[in-house]
Amino acid sequence: MKSRSIKIALIQSRCFDTADENRQYIKEQLSKAAANKADLVLLQELHNTPYFCIEEKPSNFDLAETIPGESTDFFSQLAKKLSLVIVTSLFEKRARGLYHNTAVVLDKDGSIAGKYRKMHIPDDPGFYEKYYFTPGDLGFTPIQTSIGKLGVLICWDQWFPEAARLMALAGADILLYPTAIGWDPKDSAQEQQRQLQAWQNIQRSHAIANGLTVASCNRTGLESVDNISTRFWGNSFICGPQGEILAQADSENDAIIESSIDFEQTESIRRIWPYLRDRRIDAYQGINKRLLDE
Amino acid sequence: MKSRSIKIALIQSRCFDTADENRQYIKEQLSKAAANKADLVLLQELHNTPYFCIEEKPSNFDLAETIPGESTDFFSQLAKKLSLVIVTSLFEKRARGLYHNTAVVLDKDGSIAGKYRKMHIPDDPGFYEKYYFTPGDLGFTPIQTSIGKLGVLICWDQWFPEAARLMALAGADILLYPTAIGWDPKDSAQEQQRQLQAWQNIQRSHAIANGLTVASCNRTGLESVDNISTRFWGNSFICGPQGEILAQADSENDAIIESSIDFEQTESIRRIWPYLRDRRIDAYQGINKRLLDE
């Protein structure tokens, strides 16, 4: 099998207050990743701002931007200059009163290779995303780039095996999750550990079920508004197609983590674990139902 | 919320050569589990015999039995005597030339509560199950018992998130996997660890994705025919609805592992992680396709 090896890097950090500061910080990290021969850099979810969904506030819609727009122009120039594929994450203003949580992929030539609009939208205390984001309408469609087909999903999507499976069936070479998830400081240390382990476990399971590399990039830092706080738990990681951890950051520190991966490993793993051969597609219709209660 | 707590036990062991010896051994362990106040006992896959699918041999079809039949009669009497729900696993002879890999659930009154025919059938060197078993035709249907609805799945099913999801959507209170999986002794220690971790990881992910307790009962021991050997890796385990390990056996020793679980925990976990609320059933049609390559 012909090797299709690429080097991927994830930039994990706490967020500054303004988009300018965040973009400048990311620019410096992108240069470091490029100097270290990365082909693809995955950024964390909504990396331009503090996690504004911590509250429902009408003026926060001012943070949204168009595609193309200021941020895609900024990262497009960097992608071209540094010869990187960059997976960015934006608060997309699609029309007046219509917003999405959107990942945009810039190819090495600076072009927009494609975008993915977050399909599963969470909503719980401190994560009021249903207020801001209309659920995506582009489906689970991998984005073709010069280095492969990227199965880009976003945060809450990571809890849904269906999303990973559909990206794999559509030919994704890798699954990439920009994410912003953290602890409620009021929870016990034990509960916090259970949540972190579950978060990593479910994403590793998508690697296993589909024979793909998975990378997930999460922010760090404590962010608070009024009496609601989230301590973003970092732990950005890359795992191989058996779910084995290849690189992982800790929960506190800014970090660039990286790994070389070979897309052809998917073929060899799918030969020893040929799940795609054996799926019972004659018996899965119920997946399209809300509940099988009739 | 009203507690619906039950105690479950898993019997992990190496297999004796004959069905009589295995049934006698299991009988003793069932008595111990009952003395320890178990409500439900999960047995390992095809517990009556060595793992005969290690080779393709026509006379092995003589090992199959009908339902009801000798084994269901045997375990039915024990279920009633010990007031246990027992999940057994059998090589089912359904008709001349038609065989399944089937789990049968006996209720506490000794009645057959229901059966599940393994839906996903593996086939790779030393695991020639496609030769013996016709894929199940009963779908992913939980089995109603006096203590709850049991989502019984079998071994290779554990690698398919669709199977777990469908059982959950159909109202399963718990997922139960009789299994027979092990290492190829020729693989490196590192590869063996990756496989074991992946096996546990994928099953824990079903607990997480669906907010359910998962229990998986696997055999131990080295079994060989000609130049093919499998070292069954044990590691039977029970995990809670966040994927947290509640009990686990090792890879070598016979063991009864047990845990008390509360089905109502599913409600509280699904409140903090409401995945069922947010599934994009309008966008999952592709799951019913072999591949999205058109």
Coordinates of C-alpha atoms in Angstrom, one line a residue:
Chain A
M1 CA 0.0 0.0 0.0
K2 CA 1.3 3.4 -0.9
S3 CA 1.9 5.6 2.2
R4 CA -0.1 8.7 2.5
S5 CA 1.6 10.0 5.6
I6 CA 0.9 13.6 6.8
K7 CA 1.8 15.5 9.9
I8 CA -1.0 17.1 11.9
A9 CA -0.8 19.6 14.7
L10 CA -3.4 20.9 17.3
I11 CA -3.2 24.3 18.9
Q12 CA -4.6 24.2 22.5
S13 CA -4.8 27.4 24.5
R14 CA -6.8 29.7 26.7
C15 CA -8.5 32.5 24.9
F16 CA -7.8 36.2 25.0
D17 CA -10.6 38.7 25.2
T18 CA -10.5 40.0 21.6
A19 CA -10.5 38.4 18.2
D20 CA -7.4 40.3 17.2
E21 CA -5.4 39.0 20.2
N22 CA -6.5 35.5 19.5
R23 CA -5.7 35.6 15.8
Q24 CA -2.3 37.0 16.6
Y25 CA -1.6 34.3 19.1
I26 CA -2.8 31.6 16.7
K27 CA -0.7 33.2 13.9
E28 CA 2.5 32.7 16.0
Q29 CA 1.5 29.1 16.8
L30 CA 0.8 28.3 13.1
S31 CA 4.3 29.5 12.2
K32 CA 5.7 27.2 14.8
A33 CA 3.7 24.3 13.5
A34 CA 4.7 25.0 9.9
A35 CA 8.4 25.3 11.0
N36 CA 7.9 21.8 12.5
K37 CA 6.6 20.5 9.1
A38 CA 3.0 20.2 9.9
D39 CA 0.7 19.6 6.9
L40 CA -2.6 20.2 8.7
V41 CA -3.4 22.3 11.8
L42 CA -6.6 21.9 13.8
L43 CA -7.8 24.8 15.9
Q44 CA -10.1 24.7 18.8
E45 CA -13.8 25.6 18.6
L46 CA -14.7 29.3 18.4
H47 CA -11.1 30.2 18.9
N48 CA -11.5 33.9 18.1
T49 CA -13.3 34.7 21.4
P50 CA -14.1 33.7 24.9
Y51 CA -16.9 31.1 24.9
F52 CA -19.7 33.6 24.6
C53 CA -22.5 30.9 24.7
I54 CA -21.9 30.9 28.5
E55 CA -24.8 33.4 28.5
E56 CA -27.7 34.4 26.3
K57 CA -26.9 38.0 25.3
P58 CA -28.3 39.7 22.1
S59 CA -25.2 41.8 21.5
N60 CA -23.0 38.7 21.2
F61 CA -24.4 38.2 17.7
D62 CA -22.1 41.1 16.8
L63 CA -19.3 38.6 17.2
A64 CA -20.4 36.7 14.1
E65 CA -18.9 37.1 10.7
T66 CA -19.5 36.1 7.2
I67 CA -17.8 33.4 5.1
P68 CA -15.7 34.7 3.4
G69 CA -14.9 37.4 5.8
E70 CA -12.3 38.9 8.1
S71 CA -11.2 35.6 9.7
T72 CA -11.3 33.4 6.6
D73 CA -9.2 36.1 4.8
F74 CA -6.8 36.2 7.7
F75 CA -6.3 32.4 7.9
S76 CA -6.4 32.0 4.1
Q77 CA -3.3 34.2 3.8
L78 CA -1.6 32.2 6.5
A79 CA -2.5 28.9 4.9
K80 CA -1.0 30.0 1.7
K81 CA 2.1 31.6 3.2
L82 CA 2.8 28.7 5.5
S83 CA 1.6 26.0 3.0
L84 CA -0.8 24.5 5.7
V85 CA -4.2 23.1 5.6
I86 CA -6.0 25.0 8.5
V87 CA -9.2 23.9 10.1
T88 CA -10.7 27.1 11.6
S89 CA -13.9 27.5 13.7
L90 CA -16.1 30.5 13.4
F91 CA -19.4 32.0 14.5
E92 CA -20.9 32.3 11.1
K93 CA -23.4 35.1 10.1
R94 CA -25.2 33.6 7.2
A95 CA -28.0 36.2 6.9
R96 CA -29.6 38.7 9.2
G97 CA -31.0 36.6 12.1
L98 CA -29.4 33.3 10.8
Y99 CA -26.2 32.1 12.4
H100 CA -24.3 28.8 12.6
N101 CA -21.3 27.3 14.4
T102 CA -19.1 26.6 11.4
A103 CA -15.8 25.1 10.7
V104 CA -14.0 26.4 7.6
V105 CA -11.1 24.5 6.0
L106 CA -8.4 26.5 4.2
D107 CA -6.2 24.6 1.8
K108 CA -2.5 25.0 1.3
D109 CA -3.1 27.4 -1.6
G110 CA -5.2 29.7 0.6
S111 CA -8.5 28.7 -1.0
I112 CA -11.6 27.8 1.0
A113 CA -11.8 24.0 0.6
G114 CA -15.2 23.8 2.3
K115 CA -17.2 24.3 5.4
Y116 CA -19.1 22.2 7.9
R117 CA -22.0 23.6 10.0
K118 CA -22.3 22.0 13.4
M119 CA -25.2 19.5 13.1
H120 CA -25.9 18.7 16.8
I121 CA -26.4 21.8 18.9
P122 CA -26.1 21.5 22.7
D123 CA -28.0 23.5 25.3
D124 CA -27.4 23.3 29.0
P125 CA -26.5 25.7 31.7
G126 CA -23.4 27.7 30.6
F127 CA -23.6 26.2 27.1
Y128 CA -26.6 28.1 25.5
E129 CA -25.8 27.2 22.0
K130 CA -29.4 26.7 20.8
Y131 CA -29.9 30.4 21.4
Y132 CA -27.1 31.3 19.0
F133 CA -26.8 28.6 16.3
T134 CA -29.2 27.1 13.8
P135 CA -28.4 23.4 13.4
G136 CA -26.3 22.8 10.3
D137 CA -27.9 22.0 7.0
L138 CA -24.9 20.7 5.0
G139 CA -25.1 17.2 6.3
F140 CA -22.1 15.0 7.3
T141 CA -20.0 15.7 4.2
P142 CA -16.2 15.3 4.3
I143 CA -14.2 18.2 2.9
Q144 CA -11.8 17.4 0.0
T145 CA -8.4 19.0 0.4
S146 CA -5.0 18.6 -1.2
I147 CA -4.0 16.2 1.5
G148 CA -7.1 14.1 1.9
K149 CA -10.8 14.1 2.8
L150 CA -11.4 15.7 6.2
G151 CA -14.3 14.6 8.3
V152 CA -14.7 17.8 10.2
L153 CA -17.3 17.6 13.1
I154 CA -17.7 20.1 16.0
C155 CA -17.8 19.5 19.8
W156 CA -21.3 18.2 20.7
D157 CA -21.2 16.1 17.5
Q158 CA -18.5 14.0 19.2
W159 CA -21.1 12.3 21.4
F160 CA -23.1 10.9 18.4
P161 CA -21.7 7.7 16.8
E162 CA -24.0 8.4 13.8
A163 CA -22.0 11.5 12.8
A164 CA -18.7 9.7 12.8
R165 CA -20.1 6.8 10.9
L166 CA -21.6 8.9 8.2
M167 CA -18.4 10.8 7.7
A168 CA -16.6 7.5 7.4
L169 CA -19.1 6.0 5.0
A170 CA -18.7 9.2 2.9
G171 CA -15.0 8.5 2.6
A172 CA -13.4 10.6 5.3
D173 CA -9.7 9.9 5.8
I174 CA -9.6 11.3 9.3
L175 CA -12.1 12.8 11.8
L176 CA -11.3 16.3 13.3
Y177 CA -13.2 17.9 16.2
P178 CA -12.7 21.5 17.1
T179 CA -14.2 21.6 20.6
A180 CA -14.9 23.7 23.7
I181 CA -15.7 21.6 26.7
G182 CA -15.0 21.9 30.4
W183 CA -15.8 21.2 33.9
D184 CA -18.4 22.9 36.2
P185 CA -16.0 23.8 39.1
K186 CA -18.9 22.9 41.4
D187 CA -18.8 19.3 40.4
S188 CA -16.8 16.8 42.5
A189 CA -13.3 15.8 41.3
Q190 CA -14.7 12.3 40.8
E191 CA -17.5 13.5 38.5
Q192 CA -15.0 15.7 36.6
Q193 CA -12.8 12.7 35.9
R194 CA -15.8 10.6 34.8
Q195 CA -16.7 13.4 32.3
L196 CA -13.2 13.8 30.9
Q197 CA -12.8 10.1 30.5
A198 CA -16.1 9.7 28.9
W199 CA -15.3 12.5 26.5
Q200 CA -12.1 10.9 25.4
N201 CA -13.6 7.4 25.4
I202 CA -16.4 8.3 23.0
Q203 CA -14.1 9.9 20.5
R204 CA -11.6 7.1 20.6
S205 CA -14.6 4.8 20.0
H206 CA -15.2 6.6 16.7
A207 CA -11.7 5.8 15.6
I208 CA -12.2 2.2 16.5
A209 CA -15.6 1.8 15.0
N210 CA -14.5 3.3 11.7
G211 CA -10.8 2.5 11.5
L212 CA -9.8 6.2 11.3
T213 CA -7.4 8.6 13.1
V214 CA -9.3 11.0 15.3
A215 CA -8.0 14.4 16.5
S216 CA -9.8 16.7 19.0
C217 CA -8.7 20.2 19.9
N218 CA -10.1 21.8 23.1
R219 CA -9.4 25.1 24.9
T220 CA -8.1 25.5 28.4
G221 CA -8.7 28.2 31.0
L222 CA -11.4 29.3 33.4
E223 CA -14.2 31.5 31.9
S224 CA -16.9 33.0 34.0
V225 CA -20.0 35.2 33.6
D226 CA -22.0 36.1 36.7
N227 CA -22.3 32.9 38.7
I228 CA -21.6 30.5 35.9
S229 CA -18.1 29.2 35.3
T230 CA -16.5 26.7 33.0
R231 CA -13.0 25.4 33.5
F232 CA -12.2 24.2 29.9
W233 CA -10.3 20.9 30.3
G234 CA -7.9 20.9 27.4
N235 CA -6.6 17.3 27.0
S236 CA -6.6 17.8 23.2
F237 CA -5.5 14.5 21.7
I238 CA -4.8 12.5 18.6
C239 CA -5.5 8.7 18.4
G240 CA -4.9 6.1 15.8
P241 CA -7.5 3.8 14.2
Q242 CA -7.4 1.3 17.1
G243 CA -8.2 4.2 19.5
E244 CA -4.6 4.2 20.7
I245 CA -3.4 7.6 22.0
L246 CA -0.7 9.1 19.8
A247 CA -0.4 12.5 21.5
Q248 CA -2.2 14.3 24.3
A249 CA -2.0 17.7 26.0
D250 CA -2.8 18.2 29.7
S251 CA -5.7 20.1 31.2
E252 CA -4.0 23.3 32.1
N253 CA -1.3 24.4 29.6
D254 CA -1.1 25.9 26.2
A255 CA 0.3 23.4 23.9
I256 CA 1.0 22.4 20.3
I257 CA 0.6 18.6 20.0
E258 CA 1.4 16.7 16.9
S259 CA 1.7 13.3 15.3
S260 CA 2.5 11.8 11.9
I261 CA -0.3 9.7 10.6
D262 CA -0.7 7.4 7.6
F263 CA -4.1 7.3 6.0
E264 CA -3.3 3.9 4.6
Q265 CA -3.4 2.5 8.1
T266 CA -7.1 2.6 7.7
E267 CA -6.9 0.0 5.1
S268 CA -4.7 -2.4 7.2
I269 CA -6.9 -1.9 10.3
R270 CA -10.1 -2.5 8.3
R271 CA -8.6 -5.8 7.1
I272 CA -8.2 -7.1 10.6
W273 CA -11.5 -5.5 11.9
P274 CA -13.8 -5.5 8.8
Y275 CA -16.8 -3.9 10.3
L276 CA -17.8 -2.2 7.1
R277 CA -18.1 -5.7 5.6
D278 CA -20.6 -6.8 8.2
R279 CA -22.9 -3.9 8.9
R280 CA -26.5 -5.0 9.0
I281 CA -27.9 -2.2 6.8
D282 CA -31.1 -4.3 6.3
A283 CA -31.8 -3.9 10.0
Y284 CA -30.8 -0.3 10.9
Q285 CA -33.9 1.6 9.8
G286 CA -34.8 2.4 13.4
I287 CA -31.8 4.7 13.6
N288 CA -33.8 7.3 11.7
K289 CA -36.5 7.3 14.4
R290 CA -36.6 9.5 17.5
L291 CA -37.5 6.5 19.7
L292 CA -38.8 3.0 19.0
D293 CA -41.7 3.3 21.3
E294 CA -44.6 2.0 19.2
Chain B
M1 CA -37.0 9.0 41.0
K2 CA -37.9 5.6 42.2
S3 CA -34.8 3.3 42.5
R4 CA -34.8 0.2 40.4
S5 CA -31.6 -1.3 41.7
I6 CA -30.6 -4.8 40.8
K7 CA -27.4 -6.8 41.4
I8 CA -25.8 -8.4 38.3
A9 CA -23.1 -11.0 38.2
L10 CA -20.8 -12.2 35.4
I11 CA -19.2 -15.7 35.3
Q12 CA -15.9 -15.7 33.5
S13 CA -14.0 -19.0 33.1
R14 CA -12.0 -21.2 30.8
C15 CA -14.1 -23.9 29.1
F16 CA -14.0 -27.7 29.8
D17 CA -14.2 -30.1 26.9
T18 CA -17.8 -31.2 27.2
A19 CA -21.1 -29.5 27.7
D20 CA -21.8 -31.6 30.8
E21 CA -18.7 -30.4 32.5
N22 CA -19.3 -26.8 31.6
R23 CA -22.9 -26.9 32.7
Q24 CA -21.9 -28.4 36.0
Y25 CA -19.3 -25.8 36.6
I26 CA -21.7 -23.0 35.7
K27 CA -24.3 -24.5 38.0
E28 CA -21.9 -24.2 40.9
Q29 CA -21.1 -20.6 40.1
L30 CA -24.8 -19.7 39.7
S31 CA -25.4 -21.0 43.2
K32 CA -22.6 -18.8 44.5
A33 CA -24.0 -15.8 42.6
A34 CA -27.5 -16.4 44.0
A35 CA -26.1 -16.8 47.5
N36 CA -24.6 -13.4 47.0
K37 CA -28.0 -12.0 46.1
A38 CA -27.6 -11.6 42.4
D39 CA -30.7 -10.8 40.4
L40 CA -29.2 -11.4 37.0
V41 CA -26.3 -13.6 35.8
L42 CA -24.6 -13.1 32.4
L43 CA -22.8 -16.1 31.0
Q44 CA -20.0 -15.9 28.4
E45 CA -20.6 -16.7 24.7
L46 CA -21.1 -20.3 23.7
H47 CA -20.2 -21.4 27.3
N48 CA -21.1 -25.0 26.8
T49 CA -18.1 -25.9 24.6
P50 CA -14.6 -24.9 23.6
Y51 CA -14.8 -22.2 20.9
F52 CA -15.5 -24.7 18.0
C53 CA -15.5 -21.9 15.4
I54 CA -11.7 -22.0 15.5
E55 CA -12.0 -24.4 12.6
E56 CA -14.6 -25.3 9.8
K57 CA -15.6 -28.8 10.6
P58 CA -18.9 -30.3 9.5
S59 CA -19.3 -32.6 12.6
N60 CA -19.3 -29.5 14.9
F61 CA -22.9 -28.9 13.8
D62 CA -23.6 -31.9 16.2
L63 CA -22.9 -29.5 19.0
A64 CA -26.0 -27.4 18.2
E65 CA -29.3 -27.8 20.1
T66 CA -32.9 -26.7 19.8
I67 CA -34.7 -24.0 21.8
P68 CA -36.2 -25.2 24.0
G69 CA -33.8 -28.1 24.4
E70 CA -31.4 -29.7 26.8
S71 CA -29.6 -26.5 27.8
T72 CA -32.6 -24.2 28.1
D73 CA -34.2 -26.9 30.3
F74 CA -31.1 -27.2 32.4
F75 CA -30.8 -23.4 33.0
S76 CA -34.5 -22.9 33.3
Q77 CA -34.6 -25.2 36.3
L78 CA -31.7 -23.3 37.8
A79 CA -33.3 -19.9 37.1
K80 CA -36.4 -21.0 39.0
K81 CA -34.7 -22.8 41.8
L82 CA -32.2 -19.9 42.4
S83 CA -34.7 -17.1 41.5
L84 CA -32.2 -15.7 38.9
V85 CA -32.6 -14.1 35.5
I86 CA -29.9 -16.0 33.5
V87 CA -28.6 -14.9 30.1
T88 CA -27.3 -18.0 28.4
S89 CA -25.6 -18.4 25.0
L90 CA -26.2 -21.4 22.7
F91 CA -25.4 -22.8 19.3
E92 CA -29.0 -22.9 18.1
K93 CA -30.3 -25.6 15.7
R94 CA -33.3 -23.9 14.2
A95 CA -33.9 -26.4 11.4
R96 CA -31.9 -28.9 9.4
G97 CA -29.1 -26.9 7.9
L98 CA -30.1 -23.6 9.7
Y99 CA -28.1 -22.6 12.7
H100 CA -27.7 -19.4 14.8
N101 CA -25.5 -18.0 17.6
T102 CA -28.3 -17.3 20.1
A103 CA -28.7 -15.9 23.5
V104 CA -31.6 -17.1 25.6
V105 CA -32.9 -15.3 28.6
L106 CA -34.5 -17.4 31.4
D107 CA -36.6 -15.4 33.9
K108 CA -36.8 -16.0 37.6
D109 CA -39.8 -18.2 37.2
G110 CA -37.9 -20.5 34.8
S111 CA -39.8 -19.3 31.7
I112 CA -38.0 -18.4 28.5
A113 CA -38.3 -14.6 28.5
G114 CA -36.9 -14.3 25.0
K115 CA -34.0 -14.9 22.7
Y116 CA -31.6 -12.9 20.6
R117 CA -29.9 -14.2 17.5
K118 CA -26.5 -12.6 16.9
M119 CA -27.0 -10.1 14.1
H120 CA -23.3 -9.3 13.1
I121 CA -21.4 -12.5 12.3
P122 CA -17.5 -12.3 12.2
D123 CA -15.2 -14.3 10.1
D124 CA -11.5 -14.2 10.3
P125 CA -8.7 -16.8 10.8
G126 CA -9.7 -18.8 13.9
F127 CA -13.2 -17.2 14.1
Y128 CA -15.0 -18.9 11.2
E129 CA -18.5 -18.0 12.4
K130 CA -19.9 -17.3 9.0
Y131 CA -19.5 -21.0 8.3
Y132 CA -21.7 -22.0 11.3
F133 CA -24.2 -19.2 11.9
T134 CA -26.8 -17.6 9.8
P135 CA -27.1 -13.9 10.7
G136 CA -30.0 -13.2 13.1
D137 CA -33.4 -12.3 11.9
L138 CA -35.0 -11.1 15.1
G139 CA -33.6 -7.5 14.9
F140 CA -32.3 -5.5 17.8
T141 CA -35.2 -6.1 20.2
P142 CA -34.7 -5.9 24.0
I143 CA -36.1 -8.8 26.0
Q144 CA -38.6 -8.0 28.7
T145 CA -38.0 -9.7 32.0
S146 CA -39.3 -9.4 35.5
I147 CA -36.4 -7.1 36.4
G148 CA -36.3 -4.9 33.3
K149 CA -35.7 -4.8 29.5
L150 CA -32.5 -6.5 28.6
G151 CA -30.6 -5.3 25.5
V152 CA -28.8 -8.6 24.8
L153 CA -26.2 -8.5 22.0
I154 CA -23.4 -10.9 21.3
C155 CA -19.6 -10.5 20.8
W156 CA -19.0 -9.1 17.3
D157 CA -22.1 -6.9 17.7
Q158 CA -20.1 -5.0 20.3
W159 CA -18.1 -3.2 17.6
F160 CA -21.2 -1.7 15.9
P161 CA -22.6 1.5 17.5
E162 CA -25.8 1.0 15.6
A163 CA -26.7 -2.2 17.5
A164 CA -26.3 -0.5 20.9
R165 CA -28.2 2.6 19.7
L166 CA -31.1 0.5 18.4
M167 CA -31.4 -1.4 21.7
A168 CA -31.4 1.9 23.6
L169 CA -34.1 3.4 21.3
A170 CA -36.2 0.3 21.8
G171 CA -36.1 0.9 25.6
A172 CA -33.3 -1.4 26.8
D173 CA -32.5 -0.8 30.5
I174 CA -29.0 -2.3 30.2
L175 CA -26.8 -3.8 27.5
L176 CA -25.4 -7.3 28.0
Y177 CA -22.7 -8.9 25.8
P178 CA -21.8 -12.6 26.1
T179 CA -18.5 -12.7 24.2
A180 CA -15.6 -14.9 23.2
I181 CA -12.6 -12.8 22.1
G182 CA -8.9 -13.3 22.6
W183 CA -5.4 -12.7 21.4
D184 CA -3.5 -14.3 18.6
P185 CA -0.4 -15.4 20.6
K186 CA 1.7 -14.5 17.5
D187 CA 0.8 -10.8 17.9
S188 CA 3.1 -8.5 19.8
A189 CA 2.4 -7.5 23.4
Q190 CA 1.8 -4.0 22.2
E191 CA -0.8 -5.1 19.5
Q192 CA -2.5 -7.3 22.1
Q193 CA -2.9 -4.3 24.5
R194 CA -4.2 -2.1 21.7
Q195 CA -6.8 -4.8 20.9
L196 CA -7.9 -5.3 24.5
Q197 CA -8.1 -1.6 25.1
A198 CA -10.1 -1.0 21.9
W199 CA -12.5 -3.8 22.9
Q200 CA -13.2 -2.3 26.3
N201 CA -13.3 1.3 24.8
I202 CA -15.9 0.6 22.2
Q203 CA -18.2 -1.1 24.7
R204 CA -17.8 1.7 27.3
S205 CA -18.7 4.1 24.5
H206 CA -22.1 2.4 24.0
A207 CA -22.7 3.1 27.7
I208 CA -21.8 6.7 27.2
A209 CA -23.6 7.3 23.9
N210 CA -26.8 5.8 25.3
G211 CA -26.7 6.5 29.0
L212 CA -26.9 2.8 30.0
T213 CA -25.0 0.3 32.1
V214 CA -23.0 -2.2 29.9
A215 CA -21.8 -5.6 31.0
S216 CA -19.6 -7.9 28.9
C217 CA -18.7 -11.5 29.9
N218 CA -15.7 -13.1 28.1
R219 CA -14.0 -16.5 28.5
T220 CA -10.3 -17.1 29.4
G221 CA -7.9 -19.8 28.5
L222 CA -5.8 -20.9 25.6
E223 CA -7.6 -22.9 22.9
S224 CA -5.8 -24.5 19.9
V225 CA -6.6 -26.6 16.9
D226 CA -3.7 -27.4 14.5
N227 CA -1.6 -24.3 14.1
I228 CA -4.3 -21.8 15.2
S229 CA -4.5 -20.7 18.8
T230 CA -6.5 -18.1 20.6
R231 CA -5.7 -16.9 24.1
F232 CA -9.1 -15.7 25.3
W233 CA -8.5 -12.4 27.2
G234 CA -11.1 -12.4 29.9
N235 CA -11.4 -8.9 31.3
S236 CA -15.1 -9.3 31.7
F237 CA -16.4 -6.0 33.0
I238 CA -19.4 -3.9 34.1
C239 CA -19.5 -0.1 33.5
G240 CA -21.9 2.6 34.4
P241 CA -23.7 5.0 32.1
Q242 CA -20.7 7.4 31.9
G243 CA -18.6 4.5 30.9
E244 CA -17.0 4.3 34.4
I245 CA -15.7 0.8 35.3
L246 CA -17.7 -0.7 38.2
A247 CA -16.1 -4.2 38.2
Q248 CA -13.5 -5.9 36.1
A249 CA -11.9 -9.4 36.0
D250 CA -8.3 -10.0 34.9
S251 CA -7.1 -11.8 31.7
E252 CA -6.2 -15.1 33.3
N253 CA -8.4 -16.2 36.2
D254 CA -11.8 -17.7 36.6
A255 CA -14.0 -15.1 38.4
I256 CA -17.4 -14.0 39.3
I257 CA -17.6 -10.2 39.1
E258 CA -20.6 -8.3 40.3
S259 CA -22.1 -4.9 40.8
S260 CA -25.3 -3.3 42.0
I261 CA -26.8 -1.0 39.4
D262 CA -29.8 1.4 39.4
F263 CA -31.7 1.6 36.1
E264 CA -32.9 5.1 37.1
Q265 CA -29.4 6.4 36.8
T266 CA -30.1 6.3 33.1
E267 CA -32.6 9.1 33.6
S268 CA -30.3 11.3 35.7
I269 CA -27.4 10.8 33.2
R270 CA -29.6 11.5 30.2
R271 CA -30.6 14.8 31.9
I272 CA -27.0 16.1 32.0
W273 CA -26.1 14.5 28.6
P274 CA -29.4 14.7 26.6
Y275 CA -28.2 13.1 23.4
L276 CA -31.5 11.6 22.7
R277 CA -33.0 15.1 22.6
D278 CA -30.5 16.2 19.9
R279 CA -30.1 13.3 17.5
R280 CA -30.4 14.6 13.9
I281 CA -32.8 11.9 12.7
D282 CA -33.5 14.1 9.6
A283 CA -29.9 13.6 8.5
Y284 CA -29.1 9.9 9.3
Q285 CA -30.5 8.2 6.3
G286 CA -27.0 7.3 5.0
I287 CA -26.6 4.9 7.9
N288 CA -28.8 2.5 6.0
K289 CA -26.3 2.4 3.1
R290 CA -23.3 0.2 2.6
L291 CA -21.2 3.1 1.6
L292 CA -21.9 6.7 0.5
D293 CA -19.8 6.4 -2.6
E294 CA -22.2 7.8 -5.2

